[in-house]
Short mmCIF file of C-alpha atoms in Angstrom, two decimals:
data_model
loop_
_atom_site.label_atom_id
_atom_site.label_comp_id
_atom_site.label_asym_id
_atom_site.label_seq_id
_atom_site.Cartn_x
_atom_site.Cartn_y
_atom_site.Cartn_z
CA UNK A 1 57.98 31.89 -92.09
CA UNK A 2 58.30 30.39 -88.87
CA UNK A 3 58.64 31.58 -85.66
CA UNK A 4 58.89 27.96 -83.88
CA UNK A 5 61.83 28.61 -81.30
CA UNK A 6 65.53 26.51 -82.99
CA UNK A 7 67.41 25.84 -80.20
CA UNK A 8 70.57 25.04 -83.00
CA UNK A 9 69.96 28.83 -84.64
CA UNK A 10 70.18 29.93 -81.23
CA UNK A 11 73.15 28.13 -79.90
CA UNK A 12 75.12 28.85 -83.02
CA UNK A 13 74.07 32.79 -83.03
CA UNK A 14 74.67 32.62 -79.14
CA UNK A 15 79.19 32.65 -79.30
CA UNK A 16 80.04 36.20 -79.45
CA UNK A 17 82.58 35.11 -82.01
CA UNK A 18 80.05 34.27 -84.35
CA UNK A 19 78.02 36.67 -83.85
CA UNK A 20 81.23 38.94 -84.80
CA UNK A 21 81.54 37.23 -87.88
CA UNK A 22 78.08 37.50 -89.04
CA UNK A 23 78.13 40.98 -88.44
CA UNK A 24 81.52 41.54 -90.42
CA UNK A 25 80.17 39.39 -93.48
CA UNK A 26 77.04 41.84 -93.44
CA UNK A 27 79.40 45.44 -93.21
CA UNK A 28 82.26 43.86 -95.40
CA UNK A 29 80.24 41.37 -97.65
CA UNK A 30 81.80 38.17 -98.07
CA UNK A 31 84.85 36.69 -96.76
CA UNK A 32 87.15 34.12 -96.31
CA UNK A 33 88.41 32.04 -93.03
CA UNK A 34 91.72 33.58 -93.67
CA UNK A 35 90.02 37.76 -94.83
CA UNK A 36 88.18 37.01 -91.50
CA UNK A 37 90.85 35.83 -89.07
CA UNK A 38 92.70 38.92 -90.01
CA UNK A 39 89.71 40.95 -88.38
CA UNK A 40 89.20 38.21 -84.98
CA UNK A 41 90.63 37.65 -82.06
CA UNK A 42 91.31 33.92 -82.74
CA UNK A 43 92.83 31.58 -84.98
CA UNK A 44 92.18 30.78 -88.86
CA UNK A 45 91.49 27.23 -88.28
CA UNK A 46 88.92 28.71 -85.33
CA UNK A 47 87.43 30.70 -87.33
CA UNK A 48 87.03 27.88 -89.74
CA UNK A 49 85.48 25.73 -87.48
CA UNK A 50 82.93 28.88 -86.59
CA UNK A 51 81.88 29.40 -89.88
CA UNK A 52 81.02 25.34 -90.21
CA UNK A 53 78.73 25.66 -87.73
CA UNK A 54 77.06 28.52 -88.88
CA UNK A 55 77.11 27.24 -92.64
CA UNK A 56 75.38 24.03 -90.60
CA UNK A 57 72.33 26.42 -89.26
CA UNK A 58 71.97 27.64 -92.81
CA UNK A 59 73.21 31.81 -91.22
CA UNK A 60 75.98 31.48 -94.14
CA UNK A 61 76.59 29.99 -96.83
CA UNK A 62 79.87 29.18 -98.74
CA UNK A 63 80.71 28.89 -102.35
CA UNK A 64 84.16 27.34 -103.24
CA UNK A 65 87.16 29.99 -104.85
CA UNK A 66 90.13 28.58 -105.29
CA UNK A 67 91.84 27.01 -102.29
CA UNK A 68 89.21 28.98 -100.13
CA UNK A 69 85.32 29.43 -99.66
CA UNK A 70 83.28 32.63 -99.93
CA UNK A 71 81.02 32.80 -97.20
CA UNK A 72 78.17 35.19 -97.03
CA UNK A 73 74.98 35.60 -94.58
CA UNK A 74 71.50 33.69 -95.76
CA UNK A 75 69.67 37.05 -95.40
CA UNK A 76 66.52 34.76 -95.53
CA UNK A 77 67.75 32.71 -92.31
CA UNK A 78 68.55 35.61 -90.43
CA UNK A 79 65.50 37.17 -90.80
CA UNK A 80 63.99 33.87 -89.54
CA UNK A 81 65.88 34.29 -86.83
CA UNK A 82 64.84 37.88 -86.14
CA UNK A 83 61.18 36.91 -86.28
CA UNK A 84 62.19 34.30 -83.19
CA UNK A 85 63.28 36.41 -81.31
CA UNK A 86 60.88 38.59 -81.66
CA UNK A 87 58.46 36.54 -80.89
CA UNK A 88 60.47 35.26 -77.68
CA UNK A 89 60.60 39.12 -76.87
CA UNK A 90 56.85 39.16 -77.11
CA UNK A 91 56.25 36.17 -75.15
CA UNK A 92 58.75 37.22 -72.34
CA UNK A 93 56.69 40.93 -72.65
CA UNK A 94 53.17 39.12 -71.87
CA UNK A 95 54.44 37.34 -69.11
CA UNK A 96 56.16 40.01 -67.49
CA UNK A 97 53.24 41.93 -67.88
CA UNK A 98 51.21 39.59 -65.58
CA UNK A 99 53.74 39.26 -63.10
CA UNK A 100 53.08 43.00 -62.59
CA UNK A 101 49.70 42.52 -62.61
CA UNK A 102 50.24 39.73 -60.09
CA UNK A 103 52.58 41.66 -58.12
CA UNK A 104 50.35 44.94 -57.69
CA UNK A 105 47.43 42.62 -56.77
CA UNK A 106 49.58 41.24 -53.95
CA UNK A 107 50.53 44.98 -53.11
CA UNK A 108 47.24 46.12 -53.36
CA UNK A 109 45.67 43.85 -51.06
CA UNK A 110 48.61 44.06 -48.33
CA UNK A 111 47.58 47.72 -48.01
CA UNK A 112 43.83 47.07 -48.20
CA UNK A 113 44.72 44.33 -45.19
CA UNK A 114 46.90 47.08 -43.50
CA UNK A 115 44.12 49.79 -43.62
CA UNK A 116 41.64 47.26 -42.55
#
């Protein structure tokens, strides 16, 4: 699995909207544009044109039922896009990490300077 940062996961999983909806197609199961809308602050046809561009990522995917679509989360996808951002967290962790080491060098020699 990779962990190779997709800027296109992470702008589609970065609307609060749609991260809404992927977290009411994981509590509720699948749903529709219209079962969803119902639950959302916004329009069908927004919702509608959320769900597109998660089903684009590959987050969801939707299988045809009548005059609607089922969608449901890729559970594979999203775990891909747990391990990035873990591994952004981890990244971000390290570097913080030497900015404190950087920082309490800097400290530590402004007091070794001020005792001098």
């Amino acid at each position: 699995m990779s962990t190779a940062v997709d800027d296109e996961l992470w702008s589609a999983i970065g609307d609060p909207t749609r991260r809404t909806m992927i977290d009411l197609l994981l509590s509720d199961g699948p749903g529709t544009a219209t079962s969803l809308s119902r639950r959302l602050p916004v329009t069908r046809q927004a919702v509608a044109k959320h769900l597109a561009v998660l089903d684009r990522v590959g987050l969801i995917h939707g299988e045809p039922a009548g005059r609607e679509r089922h969608y449901q989360v890729d559970e594979a996808q999203l775990a891909r896009a747990v391990a990035q951002l873990s591994a952004v967290g981890a990244t971000w962790d390290a570097r913080l990490r030497r900015i404190k080491r950087i920082a309490e060098t800097i400290e530590r020699d402004r007091h070794q300077d001020d005792g001098d």
